[in-house]
Coordinates of C-alpha atoms in Angstrom, one line a residue:
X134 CA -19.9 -20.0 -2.0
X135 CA -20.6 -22.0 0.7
X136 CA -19.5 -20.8 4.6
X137 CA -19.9 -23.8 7.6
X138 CA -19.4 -24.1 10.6
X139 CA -18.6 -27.7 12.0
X140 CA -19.7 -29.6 15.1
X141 CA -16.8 -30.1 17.5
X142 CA -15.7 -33.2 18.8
X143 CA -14.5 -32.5 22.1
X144 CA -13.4 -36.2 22.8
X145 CA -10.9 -36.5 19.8
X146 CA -7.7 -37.9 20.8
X147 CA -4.6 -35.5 20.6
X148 CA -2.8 -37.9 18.1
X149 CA -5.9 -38.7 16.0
X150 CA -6.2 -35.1 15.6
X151 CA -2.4 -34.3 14.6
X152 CA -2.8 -37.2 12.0
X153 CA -5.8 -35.1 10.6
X154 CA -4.1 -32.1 10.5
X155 CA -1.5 -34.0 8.3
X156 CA -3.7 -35.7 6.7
X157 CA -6.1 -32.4 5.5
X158 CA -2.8 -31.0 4.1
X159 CA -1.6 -33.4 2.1
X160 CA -5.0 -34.0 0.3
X161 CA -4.6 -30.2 -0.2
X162 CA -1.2 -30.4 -1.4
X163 CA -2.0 -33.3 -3.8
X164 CA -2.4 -29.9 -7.0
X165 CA 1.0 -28.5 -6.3
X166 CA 2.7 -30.1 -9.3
X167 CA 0.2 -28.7 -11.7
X168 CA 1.8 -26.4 -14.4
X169 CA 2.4 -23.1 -13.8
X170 CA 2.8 -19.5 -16.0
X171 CA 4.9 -16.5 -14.6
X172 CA 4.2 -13.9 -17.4
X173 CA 1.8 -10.5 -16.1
X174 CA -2.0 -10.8 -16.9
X175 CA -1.9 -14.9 -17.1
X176 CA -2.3 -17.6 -15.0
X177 CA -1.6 -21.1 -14.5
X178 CA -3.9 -24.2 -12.9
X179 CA -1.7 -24.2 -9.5
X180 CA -3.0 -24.7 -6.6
X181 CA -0.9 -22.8 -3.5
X182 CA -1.6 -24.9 0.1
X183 CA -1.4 -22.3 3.1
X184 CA -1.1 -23.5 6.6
X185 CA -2.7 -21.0 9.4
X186 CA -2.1 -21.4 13.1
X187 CA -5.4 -20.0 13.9
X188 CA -8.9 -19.3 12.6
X189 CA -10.2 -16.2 13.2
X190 CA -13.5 -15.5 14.7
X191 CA -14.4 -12.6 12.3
X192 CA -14.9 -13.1 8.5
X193 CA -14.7 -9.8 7.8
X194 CA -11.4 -8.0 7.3
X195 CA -13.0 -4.3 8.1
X196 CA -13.9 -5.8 11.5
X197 CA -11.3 -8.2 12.2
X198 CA -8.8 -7.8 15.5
X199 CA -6.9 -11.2 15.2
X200 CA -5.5 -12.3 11.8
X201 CA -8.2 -12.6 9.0
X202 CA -7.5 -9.9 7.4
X203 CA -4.1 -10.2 7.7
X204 CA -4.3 -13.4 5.6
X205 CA -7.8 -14.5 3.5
X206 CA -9.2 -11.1 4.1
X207 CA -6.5 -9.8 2.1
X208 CA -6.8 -11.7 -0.7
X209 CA -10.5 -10.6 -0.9
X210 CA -10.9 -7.4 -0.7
X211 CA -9.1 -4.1 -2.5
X212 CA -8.4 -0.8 -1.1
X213 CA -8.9 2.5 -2.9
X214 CA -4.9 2.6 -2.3
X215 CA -1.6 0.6 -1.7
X216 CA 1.8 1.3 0.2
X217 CA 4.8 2.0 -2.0
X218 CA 7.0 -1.6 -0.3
X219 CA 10.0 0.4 -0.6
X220 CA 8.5 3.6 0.6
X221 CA 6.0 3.4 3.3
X222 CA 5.1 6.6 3.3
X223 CA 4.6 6.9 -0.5
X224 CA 0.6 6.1 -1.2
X225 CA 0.1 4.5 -4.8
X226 CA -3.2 4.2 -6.6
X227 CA -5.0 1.4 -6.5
X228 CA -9.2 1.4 -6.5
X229 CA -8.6 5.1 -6.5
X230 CA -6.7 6.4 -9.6
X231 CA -5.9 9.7 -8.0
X232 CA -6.9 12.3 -5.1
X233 CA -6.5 15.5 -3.3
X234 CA -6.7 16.7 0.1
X235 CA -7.7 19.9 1.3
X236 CA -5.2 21.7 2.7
X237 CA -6.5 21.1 6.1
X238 CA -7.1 17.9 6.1
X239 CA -10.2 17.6 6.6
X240 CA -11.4 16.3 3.3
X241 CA -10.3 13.6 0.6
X242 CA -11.7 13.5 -3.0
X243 CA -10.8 10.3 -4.6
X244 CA -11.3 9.3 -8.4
X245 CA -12.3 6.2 -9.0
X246 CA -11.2 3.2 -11.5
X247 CA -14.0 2.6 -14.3
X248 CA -15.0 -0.7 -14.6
X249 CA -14.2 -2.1 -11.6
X250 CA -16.7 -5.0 -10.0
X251 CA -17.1 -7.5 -7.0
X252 CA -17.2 -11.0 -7.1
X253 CA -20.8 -10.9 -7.3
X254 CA -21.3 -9.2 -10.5
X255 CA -22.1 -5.4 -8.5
X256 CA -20.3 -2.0 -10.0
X257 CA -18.4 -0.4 -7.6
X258 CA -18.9 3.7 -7.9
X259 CA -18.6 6.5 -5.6
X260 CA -22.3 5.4 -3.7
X261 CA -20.7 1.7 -2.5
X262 CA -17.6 3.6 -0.9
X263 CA -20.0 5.8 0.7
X264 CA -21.7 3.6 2.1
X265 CA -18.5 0.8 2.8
X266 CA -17.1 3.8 5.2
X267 CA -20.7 5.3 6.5
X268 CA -21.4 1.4 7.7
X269 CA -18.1 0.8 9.3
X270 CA -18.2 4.1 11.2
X271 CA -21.3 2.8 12.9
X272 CA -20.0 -0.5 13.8
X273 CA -18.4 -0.4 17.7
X274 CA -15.6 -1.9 17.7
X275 CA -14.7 -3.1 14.6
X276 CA -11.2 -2.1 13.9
X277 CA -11.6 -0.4 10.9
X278 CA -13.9 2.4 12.6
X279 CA -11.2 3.8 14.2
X280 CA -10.0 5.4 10.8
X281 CA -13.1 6.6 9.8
X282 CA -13.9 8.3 13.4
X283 CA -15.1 12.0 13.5
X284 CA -16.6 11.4 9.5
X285 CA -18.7 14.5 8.9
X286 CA -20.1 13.3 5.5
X287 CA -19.3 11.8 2.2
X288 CA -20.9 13.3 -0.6
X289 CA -20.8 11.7 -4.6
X290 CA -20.5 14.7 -7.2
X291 CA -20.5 12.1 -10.1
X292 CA -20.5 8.0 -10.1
X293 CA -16.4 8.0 -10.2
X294 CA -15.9 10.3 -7.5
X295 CA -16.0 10.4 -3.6
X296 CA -15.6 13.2 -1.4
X297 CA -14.9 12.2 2.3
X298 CA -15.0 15.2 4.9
X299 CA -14.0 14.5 8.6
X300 CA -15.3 17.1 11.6
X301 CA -11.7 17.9 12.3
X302 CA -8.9 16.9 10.6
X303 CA -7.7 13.9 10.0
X304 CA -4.1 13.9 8.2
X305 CA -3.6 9.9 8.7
X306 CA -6.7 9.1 6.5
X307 CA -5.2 8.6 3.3
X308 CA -2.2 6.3 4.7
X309 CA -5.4 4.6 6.2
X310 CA -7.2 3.8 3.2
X311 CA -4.1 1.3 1.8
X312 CA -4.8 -1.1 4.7
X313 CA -7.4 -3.8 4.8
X314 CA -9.3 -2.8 7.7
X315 CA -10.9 -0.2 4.8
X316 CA -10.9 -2.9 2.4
X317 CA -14.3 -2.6 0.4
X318 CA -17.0 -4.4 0.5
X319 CA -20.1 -5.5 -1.9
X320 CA -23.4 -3.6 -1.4
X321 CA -24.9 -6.8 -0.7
X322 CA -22.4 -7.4 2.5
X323 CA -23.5 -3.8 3.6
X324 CA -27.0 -5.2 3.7
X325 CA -25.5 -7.6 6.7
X326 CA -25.4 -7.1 10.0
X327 CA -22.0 -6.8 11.6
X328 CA -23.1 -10.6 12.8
X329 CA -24.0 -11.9 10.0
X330 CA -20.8 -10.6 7.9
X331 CA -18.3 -12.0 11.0
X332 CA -20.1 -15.3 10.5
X333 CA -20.6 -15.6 6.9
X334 CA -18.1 -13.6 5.6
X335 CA -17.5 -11.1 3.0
X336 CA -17.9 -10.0 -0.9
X337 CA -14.8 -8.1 -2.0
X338 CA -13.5 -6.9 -5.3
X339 CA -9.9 -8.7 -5.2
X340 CA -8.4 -11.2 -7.0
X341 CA -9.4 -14.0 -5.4
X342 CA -13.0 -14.8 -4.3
X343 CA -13.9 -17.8 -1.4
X344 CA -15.3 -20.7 -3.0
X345 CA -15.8 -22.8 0.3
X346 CA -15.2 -22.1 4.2
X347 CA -15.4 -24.1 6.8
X348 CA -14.8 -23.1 10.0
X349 CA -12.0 -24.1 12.5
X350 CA -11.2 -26.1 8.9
X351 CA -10.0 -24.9 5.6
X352 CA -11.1 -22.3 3.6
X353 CA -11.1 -22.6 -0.4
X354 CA -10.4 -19.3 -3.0
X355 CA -10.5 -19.6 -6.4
X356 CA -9.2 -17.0 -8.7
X357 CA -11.3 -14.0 -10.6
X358 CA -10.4 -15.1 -14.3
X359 CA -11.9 -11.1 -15.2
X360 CA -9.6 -9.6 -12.6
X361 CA -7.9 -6.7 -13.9
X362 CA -7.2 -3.8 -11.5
X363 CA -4.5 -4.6 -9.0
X364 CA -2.5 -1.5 -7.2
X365 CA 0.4 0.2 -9.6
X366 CA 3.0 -1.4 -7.0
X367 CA 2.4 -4.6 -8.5
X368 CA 3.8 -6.2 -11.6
X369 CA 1.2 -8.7 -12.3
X370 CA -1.9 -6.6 -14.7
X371 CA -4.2 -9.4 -14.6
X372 CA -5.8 -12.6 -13.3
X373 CA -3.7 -13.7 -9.8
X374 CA -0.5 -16.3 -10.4
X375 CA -2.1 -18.9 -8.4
X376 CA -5.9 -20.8 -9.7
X377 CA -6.7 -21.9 -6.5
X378 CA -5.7 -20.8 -2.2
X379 CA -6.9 -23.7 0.3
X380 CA -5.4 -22.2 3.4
X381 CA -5.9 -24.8 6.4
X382 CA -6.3 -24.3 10.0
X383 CA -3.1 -26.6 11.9
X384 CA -2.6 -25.3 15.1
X385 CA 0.2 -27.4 16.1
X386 CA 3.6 -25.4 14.9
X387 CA 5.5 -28.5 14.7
X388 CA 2.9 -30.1 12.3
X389 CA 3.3 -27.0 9.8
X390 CA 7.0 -26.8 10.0
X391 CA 6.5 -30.7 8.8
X392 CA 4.5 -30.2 6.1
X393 CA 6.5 -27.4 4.5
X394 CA 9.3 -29.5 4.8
X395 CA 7.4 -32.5 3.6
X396 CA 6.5 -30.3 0.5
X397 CA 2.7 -30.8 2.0
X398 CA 2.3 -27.4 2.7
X399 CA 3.3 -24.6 0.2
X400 CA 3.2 -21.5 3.1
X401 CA 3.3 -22.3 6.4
X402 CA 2.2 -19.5 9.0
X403 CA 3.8 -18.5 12.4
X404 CA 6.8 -20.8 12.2
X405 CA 8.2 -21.1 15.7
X406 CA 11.6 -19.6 17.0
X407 CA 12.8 -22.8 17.1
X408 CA 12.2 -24.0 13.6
X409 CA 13.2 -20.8 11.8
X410 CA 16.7 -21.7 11.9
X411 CA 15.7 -25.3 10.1
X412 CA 13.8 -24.2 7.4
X413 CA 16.2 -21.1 6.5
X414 CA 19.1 -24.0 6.3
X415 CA 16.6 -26.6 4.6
X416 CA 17.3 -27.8 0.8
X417 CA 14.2 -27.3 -0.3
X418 CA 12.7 -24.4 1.9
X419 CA 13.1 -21.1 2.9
X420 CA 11.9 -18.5 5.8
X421 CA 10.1 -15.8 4.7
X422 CA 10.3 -12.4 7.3
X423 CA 7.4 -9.8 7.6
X424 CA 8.6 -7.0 9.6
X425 CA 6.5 -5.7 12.1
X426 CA 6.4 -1.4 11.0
X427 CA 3.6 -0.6 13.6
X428 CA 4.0 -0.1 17.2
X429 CA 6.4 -2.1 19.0
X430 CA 5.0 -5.2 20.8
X431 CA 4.4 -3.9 24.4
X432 CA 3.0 -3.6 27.4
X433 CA 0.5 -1.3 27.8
X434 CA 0.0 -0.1 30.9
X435 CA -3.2 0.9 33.2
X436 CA -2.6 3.8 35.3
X437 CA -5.9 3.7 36.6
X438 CA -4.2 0.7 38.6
X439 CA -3.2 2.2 42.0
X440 CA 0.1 0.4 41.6
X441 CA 0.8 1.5 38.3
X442 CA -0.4 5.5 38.6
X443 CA 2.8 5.7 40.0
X444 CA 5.1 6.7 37.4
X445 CA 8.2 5.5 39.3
X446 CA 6.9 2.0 39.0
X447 CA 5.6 2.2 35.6
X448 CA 9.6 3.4 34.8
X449 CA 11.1 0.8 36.9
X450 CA 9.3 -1.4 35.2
X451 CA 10.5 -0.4 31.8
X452 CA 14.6 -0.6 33.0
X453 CA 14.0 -4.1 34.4
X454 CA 13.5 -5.4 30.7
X455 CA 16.3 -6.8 29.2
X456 CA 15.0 -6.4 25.7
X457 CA 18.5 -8.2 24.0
X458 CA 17.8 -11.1 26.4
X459 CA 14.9 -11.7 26.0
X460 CA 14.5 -11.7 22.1
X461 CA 17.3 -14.4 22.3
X462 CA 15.9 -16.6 24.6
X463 CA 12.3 -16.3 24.1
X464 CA 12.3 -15.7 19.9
X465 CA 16.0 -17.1 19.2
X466 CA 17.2 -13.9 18.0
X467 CA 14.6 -13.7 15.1
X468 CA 12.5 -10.3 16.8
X469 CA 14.4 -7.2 17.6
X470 CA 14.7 -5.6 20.7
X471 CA 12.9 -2.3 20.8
X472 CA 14.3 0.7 20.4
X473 CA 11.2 3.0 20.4
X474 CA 7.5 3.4 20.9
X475 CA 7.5 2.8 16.9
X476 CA 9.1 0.1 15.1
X477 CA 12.6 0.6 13.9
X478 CA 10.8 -0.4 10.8
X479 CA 8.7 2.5 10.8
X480 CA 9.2 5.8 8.7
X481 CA 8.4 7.8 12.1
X482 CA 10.4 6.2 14.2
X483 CA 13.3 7.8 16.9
X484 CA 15.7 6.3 18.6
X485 CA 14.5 5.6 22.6
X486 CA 17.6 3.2 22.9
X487 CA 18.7 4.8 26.2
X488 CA 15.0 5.3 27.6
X489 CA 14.7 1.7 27.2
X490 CA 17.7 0.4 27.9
X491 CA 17.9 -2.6 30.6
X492 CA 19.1 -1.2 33.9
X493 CA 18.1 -3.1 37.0
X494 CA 19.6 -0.5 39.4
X495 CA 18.1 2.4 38.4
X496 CA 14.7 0.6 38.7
X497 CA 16.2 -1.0 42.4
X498 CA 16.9 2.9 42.8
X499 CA 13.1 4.4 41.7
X500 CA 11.7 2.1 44.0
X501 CA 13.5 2.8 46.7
X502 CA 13.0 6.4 46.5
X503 CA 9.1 5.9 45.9
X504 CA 9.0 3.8 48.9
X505 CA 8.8 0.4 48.3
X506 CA 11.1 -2.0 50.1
X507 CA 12.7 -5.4 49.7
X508 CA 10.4 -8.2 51.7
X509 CA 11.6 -11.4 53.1
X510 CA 10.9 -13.5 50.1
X511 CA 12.3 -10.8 47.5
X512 CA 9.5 -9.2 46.5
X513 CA 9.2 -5.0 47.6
X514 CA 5.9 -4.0 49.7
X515 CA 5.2 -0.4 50.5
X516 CA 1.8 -0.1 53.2
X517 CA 1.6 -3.4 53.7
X518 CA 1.0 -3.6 49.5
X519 CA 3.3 -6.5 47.6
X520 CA 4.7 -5.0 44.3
X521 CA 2.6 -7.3 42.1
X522 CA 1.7 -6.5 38.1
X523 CA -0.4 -8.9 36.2
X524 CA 0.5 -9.4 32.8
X525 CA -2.4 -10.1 30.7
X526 CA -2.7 -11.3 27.0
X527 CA -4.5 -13.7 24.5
X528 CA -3.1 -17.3 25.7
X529 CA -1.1 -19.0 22.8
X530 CA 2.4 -19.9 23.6
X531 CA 4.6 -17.2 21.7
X532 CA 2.9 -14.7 24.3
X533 CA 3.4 -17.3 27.4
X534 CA 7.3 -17.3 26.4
X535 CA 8.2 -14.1 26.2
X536 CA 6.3 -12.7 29.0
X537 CA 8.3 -15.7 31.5
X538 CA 11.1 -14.3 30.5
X539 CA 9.9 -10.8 31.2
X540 CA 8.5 -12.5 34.9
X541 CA 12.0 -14.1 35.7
X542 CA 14.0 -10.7 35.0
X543 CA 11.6 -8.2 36.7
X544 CA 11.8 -10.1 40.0
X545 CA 15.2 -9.2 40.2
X546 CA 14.4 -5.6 41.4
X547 CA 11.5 -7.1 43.5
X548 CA 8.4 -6.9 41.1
X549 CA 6.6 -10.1 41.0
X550 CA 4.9 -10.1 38.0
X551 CA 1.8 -12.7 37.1
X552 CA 0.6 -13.9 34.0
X553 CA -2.9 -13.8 33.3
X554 CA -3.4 -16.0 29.6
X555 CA -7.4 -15.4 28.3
X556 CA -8.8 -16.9 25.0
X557 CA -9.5 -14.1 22.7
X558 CA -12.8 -13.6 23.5
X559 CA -12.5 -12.7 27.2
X560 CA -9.2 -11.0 26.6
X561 CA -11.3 -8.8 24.2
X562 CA -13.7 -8.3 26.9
X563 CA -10.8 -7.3 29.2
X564 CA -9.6 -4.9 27.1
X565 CA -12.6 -3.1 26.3
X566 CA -13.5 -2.9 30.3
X567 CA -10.2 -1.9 31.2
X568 CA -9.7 -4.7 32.9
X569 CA -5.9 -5.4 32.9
X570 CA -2.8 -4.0 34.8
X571 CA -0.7 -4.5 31.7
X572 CA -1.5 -6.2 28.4
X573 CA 0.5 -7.8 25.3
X574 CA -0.4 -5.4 22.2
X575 CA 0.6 -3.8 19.3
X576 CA -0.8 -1.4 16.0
X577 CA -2.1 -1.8 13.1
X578 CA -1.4 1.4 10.8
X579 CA 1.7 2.2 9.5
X580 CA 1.1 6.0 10.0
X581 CA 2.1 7.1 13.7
X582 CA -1.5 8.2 14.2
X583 CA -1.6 4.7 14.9
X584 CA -0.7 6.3 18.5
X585 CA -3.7 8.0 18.4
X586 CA -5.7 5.2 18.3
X587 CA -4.0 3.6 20.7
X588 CA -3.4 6.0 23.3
X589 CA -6.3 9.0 23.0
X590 CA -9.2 8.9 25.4
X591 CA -11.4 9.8 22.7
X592 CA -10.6 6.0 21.2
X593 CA -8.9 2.6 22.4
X594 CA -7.3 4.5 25.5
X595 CA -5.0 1.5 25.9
X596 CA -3.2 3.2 29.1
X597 CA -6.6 4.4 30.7
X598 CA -5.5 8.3 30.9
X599 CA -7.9 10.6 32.4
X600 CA -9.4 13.1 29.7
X601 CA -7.1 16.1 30.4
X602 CA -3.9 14.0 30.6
X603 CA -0.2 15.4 29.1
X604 CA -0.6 13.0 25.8
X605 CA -4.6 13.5 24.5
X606 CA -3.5 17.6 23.3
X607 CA -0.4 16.5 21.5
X608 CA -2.5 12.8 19.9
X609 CA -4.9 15.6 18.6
X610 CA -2.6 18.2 17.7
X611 CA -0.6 15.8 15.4
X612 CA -3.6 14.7 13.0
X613 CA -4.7 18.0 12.3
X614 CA -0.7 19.0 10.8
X615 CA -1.5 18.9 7.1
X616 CA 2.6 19.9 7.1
X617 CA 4.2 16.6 7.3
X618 CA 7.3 18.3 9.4
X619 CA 5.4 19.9 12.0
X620 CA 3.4 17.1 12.1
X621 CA 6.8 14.9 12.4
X622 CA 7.8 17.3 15.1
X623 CA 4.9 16.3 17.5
X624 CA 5.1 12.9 16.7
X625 CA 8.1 12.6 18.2
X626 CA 6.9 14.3 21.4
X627 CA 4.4 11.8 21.8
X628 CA 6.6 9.0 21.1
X629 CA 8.9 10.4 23.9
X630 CA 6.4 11.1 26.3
X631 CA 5.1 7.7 25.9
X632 CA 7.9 6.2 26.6
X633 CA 9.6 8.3 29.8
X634 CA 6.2 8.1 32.0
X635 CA 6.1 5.0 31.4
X636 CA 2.3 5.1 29.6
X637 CA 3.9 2.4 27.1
X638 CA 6.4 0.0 27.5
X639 CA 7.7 -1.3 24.1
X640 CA 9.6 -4.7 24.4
X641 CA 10.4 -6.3 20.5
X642 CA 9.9 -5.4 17.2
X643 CA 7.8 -8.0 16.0
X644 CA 9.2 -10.4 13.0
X645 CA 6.7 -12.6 11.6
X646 CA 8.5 -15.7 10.5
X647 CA 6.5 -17.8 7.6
X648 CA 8.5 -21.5 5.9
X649 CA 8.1 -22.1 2.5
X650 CA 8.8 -24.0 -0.2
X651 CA 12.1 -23.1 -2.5
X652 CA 9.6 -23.6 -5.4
X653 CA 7.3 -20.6 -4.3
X654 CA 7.9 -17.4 -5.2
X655 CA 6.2 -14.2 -5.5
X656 CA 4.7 -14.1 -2.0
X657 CA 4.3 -10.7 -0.3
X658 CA 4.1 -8.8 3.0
X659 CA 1.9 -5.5 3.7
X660 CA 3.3 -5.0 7.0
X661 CA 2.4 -7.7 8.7
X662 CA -0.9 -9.1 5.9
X663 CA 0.2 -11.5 3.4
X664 CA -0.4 -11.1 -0.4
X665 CA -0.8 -13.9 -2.5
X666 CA -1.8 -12.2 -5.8
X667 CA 1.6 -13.0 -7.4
X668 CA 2.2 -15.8 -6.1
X669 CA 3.7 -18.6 -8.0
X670 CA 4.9 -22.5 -7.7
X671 CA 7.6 -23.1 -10.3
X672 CA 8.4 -26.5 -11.2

């Protein structure tokens, strides 16, 4: 395996370097009419050509923030379990065959498929997932961490059985263990520093293992021949459909839509608003949807800002969104205006239509009241104080859309609101110093304790509440219910209190629009992570 990182050329010419981008694909494409076999267990010599918007700065999909996991990462690295597609809330068996949980909550016993190994030859038993989640509980900020949080120990009664025990309970953990971010990892990673994994990546046990990487590039996967334990919630027993992923890094949208329809790509990532409509109507290609079922895209708010502890504001705010017009005109009607803190999507969610609905005089009115007055140029000013929220968020251009639109409706009721675009790295800085009025964010756990880790002081604390604030009790309260219905019944308390003080201000359900060709099928969607293991190119 061989993981590089290339020299930039900051000089290149913008057209020399679209013609690369084409050119890289179609020399990757140049397999795609090798023969192919749909039966379970077997596997033809295919190879499936992926184009990626982005490469992430992580190689690692237990530490990842922004998209590897959500696509190589995935095809890496198992979980010990895997979400039911029809069923979110139904947990099949994957590396785990079965479990229990205490009553309580507080711990989960797993058994643990025989035979199963990584890519590099090591057994995985009770002592690697020991020490995949006793690692990742030690490494700040990594986004798997936040799952593991309060562990209390892990103890190994035999080589095929785990016993996880949490300091106080901890109801979302088995939901957690079907994502990626608690994807395991070969003792031989573990013997990395977080550094060193984020920069040369990862040994998983999934059905695909990287061959070559280079960074800002292309990366190269080749399929496990002895793979043989995917999740029950596939159909496929064996070996993946596809011999070979070379997923390729072209950041220009336009040059991805191209290629699928070009039949140089196979799977083309991030398709813009614009082209969804072509390639859904295209002979050959098709859009694929992956529906957001997390938190709805949205603003979170600081209300450490002096402007924004005022809940008036922070409600205002919320009414001067017209959700409806903005997913048409920023995301031509593919993303769905939100109805809730959660997702429509999501198996927790309520309906927060009316707390959210688009209302410019009632946020004219809350300002009023609150004391802020119309100036001469439009803009309110209370104390000799201009109403003014900066928005900010990682700069790509889906995020710069929507959030003009958001800046053009808002100054109707006299809130001028500035955009404040970051690359990832400083806006990762911002985040973690609270440095933001309002950001562009979102979840990444199906369960609502996704909330939790969003919203508690005690982790990301995305709307900068004080310790003994209204929400931190009821966040608590809500992982310790081993009874899903009263644990149901304060989720929804917290969804509503979110939303009417204003400590969140959900905008869209995200949709994540992919192209691909007619001849691919097989391809799909854990939330928003792709999943390529049945993948197949027919014809």
């Amino acid at each position: 395996m061989t993981w590089t990182t290339p020299t930039a050329n900051p000089r290149r010419p913008r057209g020399l370097a679209l013609a690369a981008a084409l050119g890289a694909v179609a020399i990757g494409a140049s397999a795609c009419s090798s023969g192919t076999s749909s039966a379970p267990g077997g596997g033809g010599d295919t190879t499936l050509t992926i184009g990626l918007a982005t490469e992430a700065e992580c190689w690692d999909p237990q530490q990842d923030n922004f998209g590897y996991g959500l696509t190589i990462g995935r095809q890496i690295v198992d979980s010990l379990t895997a979400r039911d597609g029809n069923d979110l809330t139904k947990i099949e068996p994957w590396l785990a065959t079965s479990w229990e949980v205490s009553p309580d909550a507080t711990t989960y016993t797993f058994k643990l498929r025989d035979g199963v190994t990584f890519s590099d030859g090591a057994k995985l038993d009770a002592s690697v997932v020991k020490s995949n989640f006793e690692t990742l509980a030690k490494i700040k900020g990594a986004n798997g961490a936040a799952f593991v949080a309060g562990l209390k120990e892990i103890t190994t009664p035999d080589p095929l059985t785990v016993s996880i025990r949490f300091a106080q309970p901890n109801a979302a953990f088995l939901q957690a263990t079907s994502n990626f971010q608690l994807g395991l990892v070969s003792p031989a990673t573990l013997a990395k520093t977080p550094e060193e994994r984020c920069s040369q990546g990862v040994i998983g046990s999934g059905p695909f293992v990287v061959k070559e990487a280079v960074r800002n590039q292309r990366a190269t996967l080749e399929r496990r021949e002895d793979y043989a334990w995917p999740a029950k919630v596939y159909k496929r027993t064996g070996p993946a459909g596809i011999k070979t992923l070379v997923f390729r890094i072209v950041p220009e949208a336009s040059v991805r839509t191209g290629g699928v329809s070009s039949q140089q790509i196979d799977v083309a990532q991030t398709v813009s608003w614009q082209d969804g409509a072509v390639l859904e109507k295209g002979a050959n290609t098709q859009l694929l949807r992956a529906v957001n079922r997390v938190p709805a895209v949205s603003l979170e708010v600081n209300t450490s800002r002096p402007i924004l502890s005022e809940e008036a504001v922070r409600v205002a705010l919320t009414h001067a969104i017209d959700r409806k017009g903005l997913t048409e005109t920023a995301h031509n009607g593919f993303t769905v205006p939100a109805t809730g803190s959660l997702t429509a999507a999501s198996p927790f969610h309520i309906d927060q239509s009316d707390a959210l609905r688009y209302d410019p005089a009632l946020s004219k009115d809350l300002l009023e009241k609150a004391g802020w007055t119309v100036g001469g140029d439009g803009i309110r000013t209370k104390n000799g104080q201009r109403l003014v929220i900066t928005a900010s968020f990682a700069a790509n251009p889906d995020n710069q859309t929507f959030l003009e639109v958001i800046q053009q409706q808002v100054r109707e009721v006299g809130i001028e609101f500035k955009l404040r675009p970051l690359p990832t790295t400083d806006f990762n800085k911002a985040l973690v110093a609270g440095d933001y009025d309002v950001h562009r964010w979102s979840g990444a756990l199906v369960d609502a304790d996704a909330l939790r880790i969003l919203f508690s002081t005690k982790t990301l604390n995305k709307a900068q509440l004080p310790p003994d604030n209204d929400l931190e009790p009821l966040l608590q309260k809500q992982v310790g219910l081993a009874d899903p219905a009263e644990r149901r019944k304060v989720i929804d308390d917290i969804q509503r209190l979110l939303v009417t003080r204003g400590y969140q201000i959900p905008v869209f359900d995200m949709v994540n629009l992919w192209g691909a060709s007619k001849k691919v099928t097989g391809v799909r969607f854990d939330d928003s992570a792709i999943i390529l293991y049945e993948a197949q190119v027919n014809g």
